[in-house]
Amino acid sequence: MSSVTTAVVAGPDEDGIAAALEGEGVDVTRVDGVVSRPHLEEAGIVDADLYVLTDIGQATTIPIVCDLNDDARTVVYARDTVPEFVKGQLDLAIDPQLMDASVVADELVG
């Protein structure tokens, strides 16, 4: 598996996953507000190695990311439960209360 070099982080980031990824040398693009397909494309999701979603309310972005980039790993880093309809397309779901952002970033990059 190749190491992660680029990531798109969507949603609010109170738990600091974007900064943790940047600390591991990842080039991170942030997407805030309501995330749409054009926003994801502008953020570079087509060539990104990783998509991290921090807002379960925008879980519909997971299938969009999978459609745009078969190779991107999809991660939810949020306290809320992941909806059933995206679980099959998700590589990893982590609760920030259970694992610190720096540990998650290290695991994702390694």
Coordinates of N, CA and C in Angstrom, one line a residue:
M1 N 0.8 -1.2 0.0 CA 0.0 0.0 0.0 C 0.9 1.2 0.0
S2 N 0.6 2.2 -0.9 CA 1.4 3.4 -0.9 C 1.0 4.3 0.2
S3 N 1.9 5.2 0.6 CA 1.6 6.1 1.7 C 0.7 7.2 1.2
V4 N -0.1 7.8 2.1 CA -1.0 8.9 1.8 C -0.2 10.2 1.6
T5 N -0.4 10.9 0.5 CA 0.2 12.1 0.3 C -0.8 13.3 0.2
T6 N -2.0 13.0 -0.2 CA -3.0 14.0 -0.3 C -4.3 13.6 0.3
A7 N -5.0 14.5 0.9 CA -6.3 14.2 1.6 C -7.2 15.4 1.5
V8 N -8.5 15.0 1.4 CA -9.6 16.0 1.4 C -10.3 15.8 2.7
V9 N -10.4 16.8 3.6 CA -11.1 16.7 4.9 C -12.4 17.6 4.7
A10 N -13.5 16.9 4.9 CA -14.8 17.6 4.8 C -15.6 17.7 6.1
G11 N -16.1 18.8 6.4 CA -16.9 19.0 7.6 C -16.1 19.8 8.7
P12 N -16.7 20.1 9.8 CA -16.0 20.8 10.9 C -14.9 19.9 11.4
D13 N -13.9 20.5 12.0 CA -12.8 19.7 12.4 C -12.3 20.1 13.9
E14 N -13.3 19.9 14.8 CA -13.0 20.3 16.2 C -12.0 19.3 16.8
D15 N -11.8 18.1 16.2 CA -10.9 17.2 16.8 C -9.5 17.2 16.1
G16 N -9.3 18.1 15.2 CA -8.0 18.3 14.6 C -7.4 17.3 13.7
I17 N -8.2 16.5 13.0 CA -7.7 15.5 12.1 C -6.9 16.1 10.9
A18 N -7.3 17.3 10.4 CA -6.6 17.9 9.3 C -5.2 18.3 9.7
A19 N -5.1 18.9 10.9 CA -3.8 19.3 11.4 C -2.9 18.1 11.7
A20 N -3.5 17.1 12.2 CA -2.7 15.8 12.5 C -2.2 15.2 11.2
L21 N -3.0 15.2 10.2 CA -2.6 14.7 8.9 C -1.4 15.6 8.3
E22 N -1.6 16.9 8.4 CA -0.6 17.8 7.9 C 0.7 17.6 8.7
G23 N 0.6 17.3 10.0 CA 1.8 17.0 10.8 C 2.5 15.7 10.4
E24 N 1.8 14.8 9.6 CA 2.4 13.6 9.1 C 2.9 13.8 7.7
G25 N 2.8 15.1 7.2 CA 3.3 15.4 5.9 C 2.3 15.3 4.8
V26 N 1.1 15.2 5.1 CA 0.0 15.0 4.1 C -0.4 16.4 3.6
D27 N -0.6 16.6 2.3 CA -1.2 17.8 1.7 C -2.7 17.8 1.9
V28 N -3.2 18.6 2.8 CA -4.7 18.5 3.1 C -5.4 19.7 2.5
T29 N -6.5 19.4 1.9 CA -7.5 20.4 1.4 C -8.7 20.3 2.2
R30 N -9.2 21.4 2.7 CA -10.4 21.4 3.6 C -11.6 21.8 2.7
V31 N -12.8 21.2 3.0 CA -14.0 21.6 2.4 C -15.0 21.8 3.5
D32 N -15.5 23.0 3.6 CA -16.5 23.4 4.7 C -17.9 23.6 4.1
G33 N -18.9 23.7 5.0 CA -20.2 24.0 4.6 C -20.8 22.7 4.0
V34 N -21.9 22.9 3.1 CA -22.5 21.8 2.5 C -21.6 21.4 1.3
V35 N -21.3 20.1 1.4 CA -20.3 19.5 0.4 C -21.0 18.9 -0.8
S36 N -20.7 19.4 -2.0 CA -21.3 18.9 -3.2 C -20.2 18.3 -4.1
R37 N -20.7 17.6 -5.1 CA -19.7 17.0 -6.1 C -18.8 18.0 -6.6
P38 N -19.3 19.2 -7.1 CA -18.4 20.2 -7.6 C -17.3 20.7 -6.6
H39 N -17.8 20.8 -5.3 CA -16.8 21.2 -4.2 C -15.7 20.1 -4.1
L40 N -16.1 18.9 -4.1 CA -15.2 17.8 -4.0 C -14.2 17.8 -5.2
E41 N -14.7 18.0 -6.3 CA -13.8 18.1 -7.5 C -12.9 19.2 -7.4
E42 N -13.4 20.4 -7.0 CA -12.5 21.6 -6.9 C -11.4 21.3 -5.8
A43 N -11.8 20.5 -4.8 CA -10.8 20.2 -3.7 C -9.8 19.2 -4.1
G44 N -9.9 18.6 -5.3 CA -9.0 17.6 -5.8 C -9.2 16.2 -5.4
I45 N -10.5 15.9 -5.1 CA -10.8 14.5 -4.7 C -10.4 13.4 -5.8
V46 N -10.5 13.8 -7.1 CA -10.2 12.9 -8.1 C -8.8 12.3 -8.0
D47 N -7.9 13.1 -7.5 CA -6.5 12.6 -7.4 C -6.1 12.3 -5.9
A48 N -7.0 12.5 -5.0 CA -6.6 12.4 -3.6 C -6.4 10.9 -3.1
D49 N -5.6 10.7 -2.1 CA -5.4 9.4 -1.6 C -6.4 9.1 -0.5
L50 N -6.9 10.1 0.1 CA -7.8 9.9 1.3 C -8.9 10.9 1.4
Y51 N -10.1 10.5 1.8 CA -11.2 11.4 2.1 C -11.6 11.2 3.5
V52 N -11.6 12.2 4.3 CA -12.0 12.1 5.7 C -13.2 13.0 5.9
L53 N -14.3 12.4 6.3 CA -15.5 13.1 6.6 C -15.7 13.2 8.1
T54 N -16.0 14.4 8.6 CA -16.2 14.6 10.0 C -17.6 15.0 10.4
D55 N -18.5 15.0 9.4 CA -19.9 15.3 9.6 C -20.8 14.3 9.0
I56 N -21.3 13.4 9.9 CA -22.2 12.3 9.4 C -23.4 12.8 8.6
G57 N -23.8 14.0 8.9 CA -24.9 14.6 8.2 C -24.7 14.7 6.7
Q58 N -23.4 14.6 6.3 CA -23.0 14.7 4.9 C -22.5 13.3 4.4
A59 N -23.0 12.3 4.9 CA -22.6 10.9 4.6 C -22.8 10.6 3.1
T60 N -23.7 11.3 2.5 CA -24.0 11.1 1.0 C -22.8 11.4 0.2
T61 N -21.8 12.1 0.7 CA -20.6 12.4 0.0 C -19.7 11.2 -0.2
I62 N -19.8 10.2 0.6 CA -19.0 9.0 0.5 C -19.2 8.3 -0.8
P63 N -20.5 8.0 -1.2 CA -20.7 7.4 -2.6 C -20.2 8.3 -3.7
I64 N -20.3 9.6 -3.6 CA -19.8 10.5 -4.6 C -18.3 10.4 -4.7
V65 N -17.6 10.3 -3.6 CA -16.1 10.2 -3.6 C -15.8 8.9 -4.2
C66 N -16.5 7.8 -3.9 CA -16.2 6.5 -4.5 C -16.4 6.5 -6.0
D67 N -17.4 7.2 -6.4 CA -17.7 7.3 -7.9 C -16.6 8.1 -8.6
L68 N -16.0 9.1 -7.9 CA -15.0 10.0 -8.6 C -13.6 9.4 -8.5
N69 N -13.4 8.6 -7.5 CA -12.0 8.1 -7.2 C -12.0 6.7 -6.6
D70 N -11.9 5.7 -7.4 CA -11.9 4.3 -6.9 C -10.8 4.0 -5.9
D71 N -9.7 4.8 -6.0 CA -8.5 4.5 -5.2 C -8.5 5.2 -3.9
A72 N -9.3 6.2 -3.7 CA -9.3 7.0 -2.4 C -9.8 6.1 -1.3
R73 N -9.1 6.2 -0.1 CA -9.6 5.5 1.1 C -10.6 6.5 1.7
T74 N -11.7 6.0 2.1 CA -12.7 6.8 2.8 C -12.8 6.6 4.3
V75 N -12.8 7.6 5.0 CA -12.7 7.5 6.5 C -13.7 8.5 7.1
V76 N -14.5 8.0 8.1 CA -15.3 8.9 8.9 C -14.7 9.1 10.2
Y77 N -14.4 10.3 10.6 CA -13.8 10.6 11.9 C -14.8 11.5 12.6
A78 N -15.8 10.8 13.3 CA -16.9 11.6 13.9 C -17.5 10.7 15.1
R79 N -18.2 11.4 15.9 CA -18.8 10.8 17.1 C -20.1 10.1 16.8
D80 N -20.7 10.5 15.8 CA -22.0 9.9 15.4 C -21.9 8.6 14.7
T81 N -23.0 7.8 14.7 CA -23.0 6.5 14.0 C -23.1 6.7 12.5
V82 N -22.3 5.9 11.8 CA -22.3 5.9 10.4 C -23.6 5.3 9.8
P83 N -24.3 5.9 8.9 CA -25.6 5.4 8.3 C -25.3 4.1 7.6
E84 N -26.2 3.2 7.6 CA -26.0 1.9 7.0 C -25.7 2.0 5.5
F85 N -26.3 3.0 4.8 CA -26.2 3.0 3.3 C -24.8 3.3 2.9
V86 N -23.9 3.8 3.7 CA -22.5 4.1 3.3 C -21.5 3.1 3.9
K87 N -21.9 2.2 4.8 CA -21.0 1.3 5.4 C -20.2 0.5 4.5
G88 N -20.8 0.1 3.4 CA -20.2 -0.8 2.4 C -19.1 -0.1 1.6
Q89 N -19.2 1.2 1.5 CA -18.2 2.0 0.7 C -17.2 2.7 1.6
L90 N -17.3 2.4 2.9 CA -16.4 3.1 3.9 C -15.2 2.2 4.2
D91 N -14.0 2.7 4.2 CA -12.8 2.0 4.6 C -12.6 1.9 6.1
L92 N -13.0 3.0 6.8 CA -12.8 3.1 8.2 C -13.7 4.1 8.9
A93 N -14.2 3.8 10.1 CA -15.0 4.7 10.8 C -14.4 4.8 12.2
I94 N -14.1 6.0 12.7 CA -13.4 6.1 14.0 C -14.1 7.2 14.8
D95 N -14.3 6.9 16.1 CA -14.9 7.9 17.0 C -13.7 8.7 17.6
P96 N -13.7 10.0 17.5 CA -12.6 10.8 18.1 C -12.5 10.7 19.6
Q97 N -13.6 10.2 20.2 CA -13.5 10.0 21.7 C -12.7 8.8 22.0
L98 N -12.6 7.9 21.1 CA -11.9 6.6 21.3 C -10.4 6.6 20.8
M99 N -10.1 7.5 19.8 CA -8.8 7.5 19.3 C -8.4 9.0 18.9
D100 N -7.3 9.4 19.4 CA -6.8 10.8 19.2 C -6.4 11.0 17.7
A101 N -6.6 12.2 17.2 CA -6.4 12.5 15.8 C -4.9 12.2 15.4
S102 N -4.0 12.4 16.3 CA -2.6 12.1 15.9 C -2.3 10.6 15.7
V103 N -3.0 9.8 16.5 CA -2.9 8.3 16.3 C -3.5 7.9 15.0
V104 N -4.7 8.5 14.7 CA -5.4 8.1 13.5 C -4.6 8.5 12.3
A105 N -4.1 9.8 12.3 CA -3.3 10.3 11.2 C -2.0 9.4 11.0
D106 N -1.4 9.0 12.0 CA -0.2 8.1 11.9 C -0.6 6.8 11.3
E107 N -1.7 6.2 11.7 CA -2.1 4.9 11.1 C -2.5 5.1 9.7
L108 N -3.2 6.2 9.3 CA -3.6 6.4 7.9 C -2.4 6.6 7.0
V109 N -1.4 7.3 7.5 CA -0.3 7.6 6.6 C 0.7 6.4 6.5
G110 N 0.8 5.7 7.7 CA 1.7 4.6 7.7 C 1.4 3.5 6.7

